[in-house]
């Protein structure tokens, strides 16, 4: 918001006139912004950044729905943009090929993703691949995935066309203006300083590409972006290429190919080859030469033939016609990589008015620009962008060492087959709970999230799998999974288990006005006596779910708030009125979840406080001692069993764990991991924000209308919910059970209704109580009735599933409330 608290007129300065900066100016002015200035250090419109050399590939299908949405809009917009009568997008199509069984299976998964996100694509055999790309050695190919709507973006013409539109609406584009500083007063930007003068600004958007960290440093901001060189080469002229063949991707060798049919006067064309197969080549953005000092352009570094040699051999084996060709020219082009491979978008925490639109490739440029423009002018983007928000990173993930290590790994894995649970290898461990050493002793299998080491299961529980008969899993679903997780879930249902809940972020909101502040930002009634705990939602102005919270009122003006990420901390901090403090408790505290039918038997002898149901009811909080350890105990359960979340300071965490562990031996206590947790929460119908619901969904669609209290007074999103209800929802988040107990899905698979793709899976896990896979999915309301038959496509095979009434487990809540 601007200084006046709204989304009205402001002075906006965009740094960088590459494809992202030009698109931003166009999208902002299209939404009424008039005071928009774009500053560029080089000449317009080939300023020497990544846009100037980008090969222009646009493949829309991505494991991220958000990135697929961005790419889809880029295709739509660039197709409608023209320069000299020629569209700025050439829909030659895309073709990804497989020469191994593993990659062929991956293409089946990719076809499923395309169906989930509404992208046209088909799996084709080797003969069809050879017809689409006659140069291919079809004998080496098992098949391919063809997407006719993908193609080539003409980045520089698109930049010029968008500049012309923005200028017509009043935007200024100033070339040869090198940014030398960012002025700020307290926590707000005020101006951008260049070598040709200062430009007052209410909003500054860094769209500087791989120079983003340099601009960020001027503002005192860490921009977690690593520039890396990527090799691109062009062959000598060949007979055949006409520029109309699909972009070809050979991901098993980290290669892609496109035709340059227009390059020669004699009608012969050339093949452009891009490679990610070489060693990571980091680039210091502060050392990149200025435009006039660069031999070619700042982002084009000298080609290193020795790095390209293996890729050239792989290319000639795949495309035998290249044996008669040579590499005629090449360069090492600089691109931006982040620790998780996603863009950096949004207002930077701690500095009002300083926004990022960084680490954005041409593929996603127009979609990103639209989202950021909506964010600035309307208060929220229509597309959920939580995966890309800069506030997603923890402080430890902003260190140069971390950004460099993870950025290099992201480069190496651009074309790799990456499992959705696969953690990056280094640097680990980074963040650990006080229980980490005990977890290692129990043989914890760790995955990672937000830098935290998170046990997925414990090898010490392997004996518990005796007598558990489970269908054998395929190789993909067996990765990062173990039947031990099922055994841990059963042990939770039958006895008692300890769960490390430390990584879940918790805040303290305190001070006069804390209640009114939280009441206004959330949907449920928080005006309850101290000791109450409330599940509630935070909405945006359009009624979308920006987060779900657990709010414990510990005193009249002190609340402990369980949130989902650093984005929630940033949101609350920015909006806190004078006198209200928002403090992140997570680094200095820890939490053990004690859940199961024997939970009270375990905990009660360790404390003088009454943990009986009458004295300590469900959704209540109290201070107590567990042995010698002071705890804040919340009677909550996200696994559907009796129990508590026990919080204490990090220095006492190990003592708390050991105390509970020793006392629990007589009750058969186990340590349980996230695998069991996800299984149990799905059986109970509990949603996970960011997976099952986002800002794209409202509470009634997500089945959470019960957490909205319209009679409590005004709150953010209330007006947008007028007229909405469960009855008016056109889509629903529904529970599915797979008919075949041996069938497995993992998430993001398409759901077919009457043979047509109609939705997609959000979360899935084996349900130990129901003996089959439980999945949640978004479907049209017409298909949401229990008993509706659907199919879920998993690696090209359709598994029958049925919409089920929820929750599947203990719908009367008898096990929790006892």
CSV table of N, CA, C and O in Angstrom, one decimal, residues 275-317:
chain,number,residue,atom,x,y,z
A,275,UNK,N,22.8,-25.8,-23.5
A,275,UNK,CA,23.3,-26.9,-22.6
A,275,UNK,C,23.3,-26.4,-21.2
A,275,UNK,O,23.8,-25.4,-20.9
A,276,UNK,N,22.7,-27.3,-20.3
A,276,UNK,CA,22.9,-27.2,-18.9
A,276,UNK,C,23.8,-28.3,-18.3
A,276,UNK,O,23.8,-28.5,-17.1
A,277,UNK,N,24.5,-29.0,-19.2
A,277,UNK,CA,25.3,-30.2,-18.8
A,277,UNK,C,26.6,-29.8,-18.3
A,277,UNK,O,27.3,-30.7,-17.7
A,278,UNK,N,27.0,-28.6,-18.4
A,278,UNK,CA,28.4,-28.2,-18.0
A,278,UNK,C,28.4,-27.9,-16.5
A,278,UNK,O,27.4,-27.7,-15.9
A,279,UNK,N,29.6,-27.7,-16.1
A,279,UNK,CA,29.8,-27.3,-14.7
A,279,UNK,C,29.2,-25.9,-14.4
A,279,UNK,O,29.1,-25.1,-15.3
A,280,UNK,N,28.7,-25.7,-13.2
A,280,UNK,CA,28.2,-24.4,-12.9
A,280,UNK,C,29.3,-23.3,-13.0
A,280,UNK,O,30.4,-23.5,-12.6
A,281,UNK,N,28.9,-22.2,-13.6
A,281,UNK,CA,29.8,-21.1,-13.9
A,281,UNK,C,29.3,-19.8,-13.3
A,281,UNK,O,28.7,-19.0,-14.0
A,282,UNK,N,29.5,-19.7,-12.0
A,282,UNK,CA,28.9,-18.5,-11.3
A,282,UNK,C,29.6,-17.2,-11.8
A,282,UNK,O,30.7,-17.2,-12.2
A,283,UNK,N,28.8,-16.1,-11.8
A,283,UNK,CA,29.2,-14.8,-12.3
A,283,UNK,C,29.0,-13.8,-11.2
A,283,UNK,O,27.9,-13.8,-10.6
A,284,UNK,N,30.0,-13.0,-10.9
A,284,UNK,CA,29.8,-11.9,-9.9
A,284,UNK,C,29.2,-10.7,-10.6
A,284,UNK,O,29.7,-10.1,-11.5
A,285,UNK,N,27.9,-10.4,-10.2
A,285,UNK,CA,27.2,-9.3,-10.9
A,285,UNK,C,27.9,-8.0,-10.8
A,285,UNK,O,27.8,-7.1,-11.7
A,286,UNK,N,28.6,-7.8,-9.7
A,286,UNK,CA,29.3,-6.5,-9.5
A,286,UNK,C,30.5,-6.3,-10.4
A,286,UNK,O,31.0,-5.2,-10.6
A,287,UNK,N,31.0,-7.5,-11.0
A,287,UNK,CA,32.1,-7.4,-11.8
A,287,UNK,C,31.8,-7.5,-13.3
A,287,UNK,O,32.7,-7.4,-14.1
A,288,UNK,N,30.5,-7.6,-13.6
A,288,UNK,CA,30.1,-7.6,-15.1
A,288,UNK,C,30.4,-6.2,-15.7
A,288,UNK,O,30.0,-5.2,-15.1
A,289,UNK,N,31.0,-6.1,-16.8
A,289,UNK,CA,31.4,-4.8,-17.4
A,289,UNK,C,30.1,-4.1,-17.8
A,289,UNK,O,29.1,-4.6,-18.1
A,290,UNK,N,30.3,-2.7,-17.9
A,290,UNK,CA,29.2,-1.9,-18.3
A,290,UNK,C,29.0,-2.2,-19.8
A,290,UNK,O,29.8,-2.7,-20.5
A,291,UNK,N,27.8,-1.7,-20.3
A,291,UNK,CA,27.5,-2.0,-21.7
A,291,UNK,C,28.6,-1.5,-22.7
A,291,UNK,O,28.9,-2.3,-23.6
A,292,UNK,N,29.1,-0.3,-22.5
A,292,UNK,CA,30.1,0.2,-23.5
A,292,UNK,C,31.4,-0.5,-23.3
A,292,UNK,O,32.3,-0.3,-24.2
A,293,UNK,N,31.6,-1.2,-22.2
A,293,UNK,CA,32.9,-1.8,-22.0
A,293,UNK,C,32.9,-3.3,-22.3
A,293,UNK,O,34.0,-3.9,-22.4
A,294,UNK,N,31.8,-3.8,-22.5
A,294,UNK,CA,31.6,-5.3,-22.8
A,294,UNK,C,32.0,-5.6,-24.2
A,294,UNK,O,31.6,-4.8,-25.2
A,295,UNK,N,32.8,-6.7,-24.5
A,295,UNK,CA,33.2,-7.0,-25.9
A,295,UNK,C,31.9,-7.2,-26.8
A,295,UNK,O,32.0,-6.8,-28.0
A,296,UNK,N,30.9,-7.9,-26.3
A,296,UNK,CA,29.7,-8.1,-27.0
A,296,UNK,C,28.5,-7.4,-26.4
A,296,UNK,O,28.0,-6.4,-26.9
A,297,UNK,N,28.2,-7.9,-25.2
A,297,UNK,CA,27.2,-7.3,-24.3
A,297,UNK,C,27.5,-7.8,-22.9
A,297,UNK,O,28.1,-8.8,-22.8
A,298,UNK,N,27.0,-7.1,-21.9
A,298,UNK,CA,27.4,-7.5,-20.5
A,298,UNK,C,27.0,-8.9,-20.2
A,298,UNK,O,27.8,-9.6,-19.5
A,299,UNK,N,25.9,-9.4,-20.7
A,299,UNK,CA,25.4,-10.8,-20.3
A,299,UNK,C,26.0,-11.9,-21.2
A,299,UNK,O,25.7,-13.0,-21.0
A,300,UNK,N,26.8,-11.5,-22.2
A,300,UNK,CA,27.3,-12.5,-23.1
A,300,UNK,C,28.8,-12.7,-22.9
A,300,UNK,O,29.6,-11.8,-23.2
A,301,UNK,N,29.2,-13.8,-22.3
A,301,UNK,CA,30.6,-14.0,-21.9
A,301,UNK,C,31.2,-15.0,-22.9
A,301,UNK,O,30.5,-15.6,-23.7
A,302,UNK,N,32.5,-15.0,-23.0
A,302,UNK,CA,33.2,-15.8,-24.0
A,302,UNK,C,32.8,-17.3,-23.9
A,302,UNK,O,32.7,-17.8,-22.8
A,303,UNK,N,32.6,-17.9,-25.0
A,303,UNK,CA,32.3,-19.3,-25.1
A,303,UNK,C,33.5,-20.1,-24.6
A,303,UNK,O,34.6,-19.8,-24.9
A,304,UNK,N,33.2,-21.2,-23.9
A,304,UNK,CA,34.2,-22.1,-23.4
A,304,UNK,C,34.0,-23.5,-24.1
A,304,UNK,O,33.2,-24.3,-23.6
A,305,UNK,N,34.7,-23.7,-25.2
A,305,UNK,CA,34.4,-24.9,-26.0
A,305,UNK,C,34.6,-26.2,-25.2
A,305,UNK,O,33.9,-27.2,-25.4
A,306,UNK,N,35.6,-26.2,-24.3
A,306,UNK,CA,35.9,-27.4,-23.5
A,306,UNK,C,34.7,-27.8,-22.7
A,306,UNK,O,34.4,-29.0,-22.4
A,307,UNK,N,33.9,-26.9,-22.2
A,307,UNK,CA,32.7,-27.2,-21.4
A,307,UNK,C,31.6,-27.7,-22.3
A,307,UNK,O,30.7,-28.5,-21.9
A,308,UNK,N,31.6,-27.3,-23.6
A,308,UNK,CA,30.5,-27.7,-24.5
A,308,UNK,C,30.8,-29.0,-25.2
A,308,UNK,O,29.9,-29.6,-25.7
A,309,UNK,N,32.0,-29.5,-25.2
A,309,UNK,CA,32.4,-30.6,-26.0
A,309,UNK,C,31.5,-31.9,-25.7
A,309,UNK,O,31.1,-32.5,-26.7
A,310,UNK,N,31.3,-32.3,-24.5
A,310,UNK,CA,30.4,-33.5,-24.3
A,310,UNK,C,29.0,-33.3,-24.8
A,310,UNK,O,28.4,-34.2,-25.4
A,311,UNK,N,28.5,-32.1,-24.7
A,311,UNK,CA,27.1,-31.8,-25.2
A,311,UNK,C,27.1,-31.8,-26.7
A,311,UNK,O,26.1,-32.3,-27.3
A,312,UNK,N,28.2,-31.4,-27.4
A,312,UNK,CA,28.2,-31.5,-28.8
A,312,UNK,C,28.2,-32.9,-29.3
A,312,UNK,O,27.5,-33.3,-30.2
A,313,UNK,N,28.9,-33.8,-28.6
A,313,UNK,CA,28.9,-35.2,-29.0
A,313,UNK,C,27.5,-35.8,-28.7
A,313,UNK,O,27.0,-36.6,-29.6
A,314,UNK,N,26.9,-35.5,-27.6
A,314,UNK,CA,25.5,-36.0,-27.4
A,314,UNK,C,24.6,-35.5,-28.4
A,314,UNK,O,23.7,-36.2,-28.9
A,315,UNK,N,24.7,-34.2,-28.9
A,315,UNK,CA,23.9,-33.7,-29.9
A,315,UNK,C,24.0,-34.4,-31.2
A,315,UNK,O,23.0,-34.7,-31.9
A,316,UNK,N,25.2,-34.7,-31.6
A,316,UNK,CA,25.5,-35.4,-32.9
A,316,UNK,C,25.0,-36.8,-32.9
A,316,UNK,O,24.6,-37.4,-33.9
A,317,UNK,N,25.0,-37.4,-31.7
A,317,UNK,CA,24.4,-38.8,-31.6
A,317,UNK,C,22.9,-38.8,-31.8
A,317,UNK,O,22.3,-39.7,-32.4
